Short mmCIF file of C-alpha atoms in Angstrom, two decimals:
data_model
loop_
_atom_site.label_atom_id
_atom_site.label_comp_id
_atom_site.label_asym_id
_atom_site.label_seq_id
_atom_site.Cartn_x
_atom_site.Cartn_y
_atom_site.Cartn_z
CA MET A 1 66.44 94.11 112.11
CA SER A 2 68.68 91.04 112.29
CA CYS A 3 65.71 88.83 111.45
CA SER A 4 64.91 90.96 108.41
CA LEU A 5 68.53 90.97 107.31
CA GLU A 6 68.70 87.24 107.84
CA ALA A 7 65.65 86.74 105.62
CA ILE A 8 67.29 88.75 102.83
CA ARG A 9 70.61 86.96 103.28
CA ASN A 10 68.95 83.54 103.18
CA LYS A 11 66.76 84.43 100.19
CA HIS A 12 69.79 85.41 98.11
CA HIS A 13 72.15 82.67 99.34
CA LEU A 14 74.72 85.11 100.73
CA PRO A 15 77.37 83.88 103.17
CA GLY A 16 77.19 87.06 105.28
CA LEU A 17 75.43 90.42 105.16
CA VAL A 18 75.96 93.63 107.13
CA ALA A 19 74.07 96.92 107.17
CA ALA A 20 74.80 100.17 108.99
CA ARG A 21 73.10 103.50 109.52
CA ILE A 22 75.37 106.45 110.34
CA ARG A 23 73.63 109.39 112.01
CA VAL A 24 75.99 112.26 111.28
CA GLN A 25 74.09 114.83 113.35
CA ARG A 26 74.41 112.57 116.36
CA HIS A 27 78.21 112.69 116.31
CA GLY A 28 78.44 109.83 113.86
CA ASN A 29 76.29 107.47 115.90
CA ILE A 30 76.30 104.09 114.15
CA ILE A 31 73.64 101.41 114.31
CA ALA A 32 74.94 98.26 112.61
CA ARG A 33 73.88 94.63 112.38
CA ALA A 34 75.55 91.59 110.85
CA VAL A 35 74.10 88.20 109.94
CA GLY A 36 75.51 85.05 108.43
CA VAL A 37 79.04 83.70 108.36
CA ARG A 38 82.48 84.81 107.30
CA ARG A 39 83.03 81.72 105.16
CA PHE A 40 80.40 79.50 103.60
CA GLY A 41 80.50 76.07 105.23
CA ASN A 42 82.11 77.41 108.41
CA ASP A 43 80.35 78.61 111.57
CA SER A 44 82.55 81.69 112.18
CA ARG A 45 79.95 84.48 112.44
CA LEU A 46 80.21 87.76 110.53
CA THR A 47 80.45 90.73 112.93
CA THR A 48 79.99 94.49 112.71
CA THR A 49 83.64 95.01 113.68
CA ASP A 50 84.99 92.98 110.74
CA GLN A 51 86.76 94.65 107.83
CA PHE A 52 84.89 94.77 104.51
CA HIS A 53 86.29 95.17 101.03
CA LEU A 54 85.02 98.36 99.40
CA GLY A 55 85.93 97.71 95.76
CA SER A 56 84.98 100.73 93.65
CA LEU A 57 83.86 102.69 96.70
CA THR A 58 87.60 103.46 96.72
CA LYS A 59 87.03 105.76 93.74
CA ALA A 60 85.32 108.42 95.87
CA MET A 61 88.36 108.34 98.15
CA THR A 62 90.72 108.86 95.20
CA SER A 63 88.64 111.79 93.94
CA THR A 64 88.63 113.27 97.43
CA LEU A 65 92.44 113.02 97.40
CA ILE A 66 92.51 114.83 94.04
CA ALA A 67 90.40 117.62 95.53
CA MET A 68 92.82 117.82 98.45
CA LEU A 69 95.77 117.95 96.07
CA ILE A 70 94.08 120.80 94.18
CA GLU A 71 93.76 122.68 97.48
CA GLU A 72 97.49 122.26 98.26
CA PRO A 73 99.19 125.69 98.53
CA GLY A 74 101.09 126.55 95.38
CA ASN A 75 99.47 123.80 93.33
CA SER A 76 98.23 124.94 89.91
CA LEU A 77 96.00 121.91 89.33
CA THR A 78 92.24 122.30 88.89
CA TRP A 79 89.52 119.87 87.87
CA ASN A 80 89.66 121.56 84.45
CA SER A 81 93.39 120.93 84.06
CA THR A 82 94.07 118.95 80.90
CA VAL A 83 96.18 115.81 80.84
CA PRO A 84 99.11 117.57 79.09
CA GLU A 85 98.99 120.28 81.77
CA ALA A 86 98.74 117.88 84.69
CA LEU A 87 101.06 115.18 83.35
CA PRO A 88 103.51 116.94 81.01
CA HIS A 89 105.93 113.99 81.12
CA LEU A 90 103.52 111.89 79.02
CA GLU A 91 105.01 112.25 75.57
CA SER A 92 102.66 110.27 73.32
CA ILE A 93 99.31 111.93 73.90
CA VAL A 94 97.23 111.81 70.73
CA PRO A 95 95.60 115.11 69.68
CA ALA A 96 92.10 113.83 70.57
CA HIS A 97 93.17 113.51 74.22
CA ARG A 98 94.88 116.88 74.58
CA ASN A 99 91.76 118.46 76.07
CA THR A 100 90.86 115.53 78.33
CA THR A 101 90.52 116.92 81.87
CA LEU A 102 90.78 115.60 85.41
CA ALA A 103 87.00 116.03 85.79
CA MET A 104 86.44 113.82 82.74
CA LEU A 105 88.68 111.13 84.22
CA GLY A 106 86.80 111.23 87.54
CA ALA A 107 83.35 111.15 85.91
CA HIS A 108 84.16 108.43 83.33
CA PHE A 109 83.93 110.85 80.42
CA ALA A 110 87.51 110.45 79.17
CA GLY A 111 86.55 108.27 76.21
CA PHE A 112 88.20 105.06 77.41
CA ASN A 113 87.00 101.56 76.63
CA ASP A 114 88.85 99.50 79.25
CA THR A 115 88.15 96.16 77.58
CA LEU A 116 89.57 97.23 74.21
CA PHE A 117 92.57 98.90 75.86
CA LEU A 118 93.49 95.84 77.90
CA GLU A 119 93.17 93.64 74.83
CA GLU A 120 95.66 95.88 73.04
CA GLU A 121 97.97 96.04 76.07
CA LEU A 122 97.58 92.47 77.31
CA PRO A 123 101.33 91.84 77.85
CA LEU A 124 101.58 94.97 80.01
CA TRP A 125 98.45 94.05 81.95
CA LEU A 126 99.69 90.50 82.56
CA ALA A 127 103.01 91.90 83.82
CA ILE A 128 101.09 94.14 86.25
CA LEU A 129 99.00 91.18 87.41
CA ASN A 130 102.16 89.15 87.95
CA GLY A 131 103.81 91.86 90.03
CA THR A 132 106.56 92.67 87.52
CA TYR A 133 106.13 96.37 88.22
CA THR A 134 105.64 98.34 91.41
CA PRO A 135 102.16 99.88 91.72
CA THR A 136 103.51 103.35 90.85
CA ASP A 137 105.43 102.06 87.81
CA GLY A 138 102.42 100.06 86.67
CA ARG A 139 100.17 103.13 86.81
CA ARG A 140 102.79 105.24 85.00
CA LEU A 141 103.07 102.70 82.18
CA LEU A 142 99.28 102.43 81.88
CA ALA A 143 98.98 106.23 81.70
CA GLU A 144 101.68 106.44 79.03
CA ARG A 145 99.95 103.85 76.88
CA ALA A 146 96.35 104.95 77.51
CA PHE A 147 96.73 108.35 75.89
CA SER A 148 98.67 107.00 72.91
CA TYR A 149 95.47 105.45 71.53
CA GLU A 150 92.60 107.29 69.91
CA PRO A 151 89.70 107.53 72.41
CA ALA A 152 86.84 105.10 71.90
CA THR A 153 84.41 108.04 72.14
CA PRO A 154 85.07 111.81 72.12
CA PRO A 155 86.29 112.86 75.58
CA GLY A 156 83.79 114.98 77.47
CA GLN A 157 80.81 113.75 75.46
CA ASN A 158 79.94 110.20 76.48
CA TYR A 159 79.98 108.20 79.72
CA SER A 160 81.95 104.94 79.80
CA TYR A 161 82.79 103.45 83.20
CA SER A 162 86.55 103.14 83.49
CA ASN A 163 88.89 101.75 86.12
CA LEU A 164 91.71 102.92 83.86
CA GLY A 165 90.69 106.54 84.39
CA TYR A 166 91.07 106.14 88.15
CA MET A 167 94.43 104.42 87.81
CA ILE A 168 95.51 107.48 85.85
CA LEU A 169 94.22 109.76 88.62
CA GLY A 170 96.29 107.59 90.95
CA HIS A 171 99.32 108.24 88.73
CA LEU A 172 98.59 111.95 88.98
CA ILE A 173 98.72 111.64 92.78
CA ASP A 174 101.94 109.62 92.47
CA THR A 175 103.34 112.51 90.43
CA HIS A 176 102.12 115.54 92.39
CA ALA A 177 101.93 114.36 96.01
CA PRO A 178 104.44 115.96 98.38
CA LYS A 179 107.71 114.05 98.67
CA GLU A 180 106.94 112.81 102.18
CA CYS A 181 103.94 110.88 100.79
CA GLY A 182 104.85 110.54 97.15
CA SER A 183 102.52 107.77 96.02
CA TRP A 184 98.79 107.16 96.05
CA GLU A 185 99.32 104.48 98.69
CA GLN A 186 101.20 106.84 101.02
CA PHE A 187 98.94 109.79 100.27
CA ILE A 188 95.72 107.98 101.16
CA HIS A 189 97.22 106.79 104.44
CA GLU A 190 98.76 110.13 105.44
CA ARG A 191 96.11 112.55 104.17
CA LEU A 192 92.87 110.58 104.53
CA PHE A 193 93.12 107.62 106.89
CA LYS A 194 95.27 109.27 109.56
CA PRO A 195 93.53 112.68 109.79
CA LEU A 196 90.08 111.06 109.96
CA ARG A 197 91.35 108.36 112.33
CA MET A 198 90.23 105.65 109.94
CA ASN A 199 92.36 103.15 111.81
CA GLY A 200 90.46 100.14 110.51
CA CYS A 201 91.29 100.81 106.85
CA GLY A 202 93.95 99.25 104.66
CA LEU A 203 94.76 98.30 101.08
CA GLY A 204 94.41 94.98 99.31
CA PRO A 205 92.56 91.82 100.32
CA VAL A 206 90.72 91.79 103.62
CA PRO A 207 93.39 90.49 106.02
CA GLN A 208 93.27 87.34 108.08
CA LYS A 209 95.33 87.25 111.29
CA ILE A 210 97.21 84.24 109.99
CA PRO A 211 97.01 82.77 106.46
CA ALA A 212 93.94 80.61 105.98
CA SER A 213 92.41 81.66 109.31
CA ILE A 214 88.86 83.00 109.38
CA THR A 215 89.06 86.22 111.38
CA ASN A 216 87.43 88.48 108.77
CA PRO A 217 84.97 88.02 105.90
CA TRP A 218 86.25 85.44 103.44
CA PRO A 219 85.78 86.23 99.72
CA HIS A 220 83.36 84.19 97.61
CA ALA A 221 82.55 83.91 93.93
CA PRO A 222 78.85 83.87 93.05
CA GLY A 223 77.49 80.32 92.83
CA ASN A 224 74.31 78.60 91.72
CA PRO A 225 72.83 78.85 94.23
CA ASP A 226 75.43 78.76 96.99
CA PRO A 227 78.53 81.00 97.09
CA ILE A 228 81.94 79.50 96.32
CA PRO A 229 84.86 80.32 98.64
CA VAL A 230 88.02 81.46 96.82
CA PRO A 231 91.57 82.00 98.15
CA TRP A 232 91.48 84.57 100.96
CA ASP A 233 93.93 86.93 99.23
CA THR A 234 91.97 87.21 95.96
CA ASP A 235 91.88 90.88 94.93
CA ASN A 236 92.69 93.42 92.25
CA PRO A 237 96.44 93.97 91.67
CA PRO A 238 97.94 96.80 93.77
CA ALA A 239 98.34 99.09 90.74
CA VAL A 240 94.53 99.20 90.54
CA GLY A 241 94.43 100.61 94.08
CA PRO A 242 92.96 104.05 93.21
CA ALA A 243 90.06 102.32 91.45
CA GLY A 244 89.26 99.68 94.04
CA THR A 245 91.43 98.06 96.73
CA VAL A 246 90.51 99.71 100.06
CA HIS A 247 89.07 97.64 102.90
CA CYS A 248 87.61 99.17 106.06
CA THR A 249 85.77 98.51 109.26
CA ILE A 250 82.33 100.09 109.38
CA ASP A 251 83.28 102.62 112.05
CA SER A 252 86.29 103.78 110.02
CA TYR A 253 84.41 104.03 106.72
CA ALA A 254 81.61 105.90 108.50
CA LYS A 255 84.05 108.76 109.08
CA PHE A 256 84.61 109.12 105.34
CA LEU A 257 80.88 109.01 104.61
CA SER A 258 80.24 111.58 107.35
CA LEU A 259 82.83 113.85 105.73
CA HIS A 260 80.78 113.83 102.54
CA VAL A 261 77.47 114.39 104.30
CA SER A 262 78.99 117.47 105.96
CA GLY A 263 80.52 118.72 102.73
CA PHE A 264 77.29 118.23 100.83
CA VAL A 265 75.36 120.49 103.20
CA GLY A 266 77.96 123.25 102.95
CA LYS A 267 80.06 122.67 106.03
CA THR A 268 83.80 123.22 105.98
CA THR A 269 85.46 119.97 106.99
CA PRO A 270 88.87 119.10 108.45
CA LEU A 271 90.10 118.04 105.02
CA LEU A 272 88.37 120.28 102.48
CA PRO A 273 86.53 123.60 102.39
CA ALA A 274 82.81 123.47 101.69
CA ASP A 275 83.06 124.70 98.09
CA ALA A 276 85.46 121.86 97.16
CA PHE A 277 82.62 119.35 97.56
CA ARG A 278 80.45 120.95 94.85
CA ILE A 279 82.45 119.40 92.02
CA LEU A 280 82.82 116.12 93.91
CA HIS A 281 79.03 115.81 94.23
CA THR A 282 77.64 117.43 91.06
CA PRO A 283 77.05 115.31 87.93
CA TYR A 284 79.55 116.05 85.17
CA ARG A 285 76.78 116.81 82.67
CA VAL A 286 75.52 119.56 84.97
CA LEU A 287 79.01 120.97 85.52
CA SER A 288 79.78 120.98 81.80
CA GLY A 289 76.37 122.12 80.56
CA LEU A 290 75.81 119.02 78.43
CA PRO A 291 72.18 118.09 77.64
CA ALA A 292 70.66 115.21 79.58
CA SER A 293 70.96 111.82 77.92
CA GLY A 294 68.54 109.81 80.06
CA ASP A 295 71.15 107.29 81.19
CA ALA A 296 73.85 106.86 83.86
CA ALA A 297 75.82 109.70 82.28
CA ASP A 298 73.34 112.18 83.75
CA SER A 299 74.20 111.16 87.30
CA TYR A 300 77.95 110.53 87.60
CA SER A 301 80.13 113.16 89.23
CA PRO A 302 83.92 113.70 89.09
CA GLY A 303 83.91 112.73 92.76
CA GLY A 304 83.16 109.06 92.14
CA TRP A 305 79.50 109.33 93.12
CA ILE A 306 76.18 108.72 91.38
CA SER A 307 73.66 111.44 92.21
CA THR A 308 70.00 110.47 92.44
CA GLU A 309 66.84 111.28 94.42
CA SER A 310 64.34 109.70 96.78
CA PRO A 311 61.74 111.37 99.01
CA ASP A 312 62.44 108.66 101.60
CA VAL A 313 65.82 110.26 102.39
CA GLY A 314 64.95 113.91 101.94
CA GLY A 315 65.61 114.31 98.23
CA ARG A 316 68.99 114.14 96.52
CA TYR A 317 71.49 111.56 97.71
CA LEU A 318 74.79 110.05 96.55
CA PHE A 319 75.32 106.38 95.85
CA HIS A 320 77.96 103.96 94.60
CA ASP A 321 78.62 100.25 94.69
CA GLY A 322 81.86 98.35 94.72
CA SER A 323 83.04 94.84 93.92
CA ASN A 324 86.37 93.14 93.32
CA SER A 325 84.33 90.18 91.95
CA VAL A 326 84.48 88.32 95.31
CA ASN A 327 83.10 90.98 97.71
CA PHE A 328 80.30 93.50 97.25
CA ALA A 329 79.44 96.78 98.99
CA TRP A 330 77.09 99.75 98.72
CA ALA A 331 77.49 103.24 100.15
CA ILE A 332 74.80 105.93 100.36
CA VAL A 333 75.24 109.56 101.45
CA ALA A 334 71.87 111.12 102.31
CA PRO A 335 72.41 114.78 103.26
CA GLY A 336 68.68 115.52 103.40
CA VAL A 337 68.41 113.44 106.57
CA ARG A 338 72.05 113.98 107.63
CA GLU A 339 72.69 110.24 107.44
CA ALA A 340 74.77 107.73 105.53
CA PHE A 341 74.34 104.01 104.97
CA PHE A 342 76.66 101.08 104.30
CA ILE A 343 75.75 97.58 103.13
CA GLY A 344 78.29 94.83 102.60
CA THR A 345 78.58 91.15 101.80
CA ASN A 346 81.41 88.70 101.18
CA VAL A 347 80.35 87.49 97.76
CA GLY A 348 81.00 89.15 94.43
CA GLU A 349 77.46 89.94 93.27
CA ALA A 350 74.42 90.76 95.36
CA GLY A 351 72.68 93.69 93.71
CA GLU A 352 69.13 92.52 94.37
CA ALA A 353 69.85 91.83 98.02
CA MET A 354 71.56 95.19 98.45
CA ASN A 355 68.59 96.96 96.91
CA GLU A 356 66.20 95.23 99.31
CA VAL A 357 68.34 96.25 102.27
CA ALA A 358 68.61 99.83 101.00
CA ILE A 359 64.83 100.11 100.69
CA GLY A 360 64.51 98.79 104.22
CA LEU A 361 66.99 101.36 105.48
CA PHE A 362 65.28 104.20 103.62
CA THR A 363 61.81 103.31 104.85
CA ASP A 364 62.81 102.23 108.38
CA SER A 365 61.21 98.85 107.75
CA LEU A 366 64.34 97.08 109.02
CA GLY A 367 63.68 98.50 112.45
CA PHE A 368 66.65 100.73 113.17
#
């Protein structure tokens, strides 16, 4: 397998490349291989015990936290709760957003156009980038402003990928989490990482033991053809956490993927009952009864997953990718074969390489 991975890595000029197969029915048995280096131009080898930045794979974690919050005793929240119901302190919600629901936020159906919004709110966004606000205050301010604008498209009707929607879900967790873990950052540590013993997970840039050391994958910008190393602490600002700042070791992230394999096949898990996974895994268009559109909107669920099919993995499976522009990762949950897969690299774009690795994993042509 390493030779095959190495061929793919070399073909696409990647600094490092890792792939893992998680066999959930075999008590989470993991077969993983890593090839290449942590930093281009340095001989420090990438390893399967390194930590990898997950980017937007964080979104499925945030949605899982929302499902857990909904299950909290005495909590009146549901996926169909509207923004005014869930966040009554937001005072400037335009009428067109009064029926926007949590499910719409999770499935990217809330009508946001992130680019247009950030152009309108550039001073606020720059202040968040510069650390003027705490992560919780930054998310609160973004939520207050987001719903004061008319939606770009009618909420609940059209898909438009949105990090803003997940920052707002993070603000909802900031607002409703129990006092002992009253922010998204605390909630994900206390209610997800600790119970699943995801000890190799953290938030923000992939850490180095000392600044400028090379003890984990180093981030790279895409180059032509070779990748370009960037400062080791390059990442999204902390306020964006719910949309994409988690990093994990493979063995820790495998526990999260295994949770979703088990939930998909109807098993009650340590964190959520079996029926809670239905909304997390079912495309929003199916849940809402909307007609198929023939595009990505048909596949995206409120749980931060894209639902698709392949006979190579027993039918329906869940997929997502993640990038903070200087790392790239794929996750696949394949309940039909009771397995999950992870692919990661330390450069910001590698879609073709990831697809080749995924095909190899699906068809066993990588030899593991």
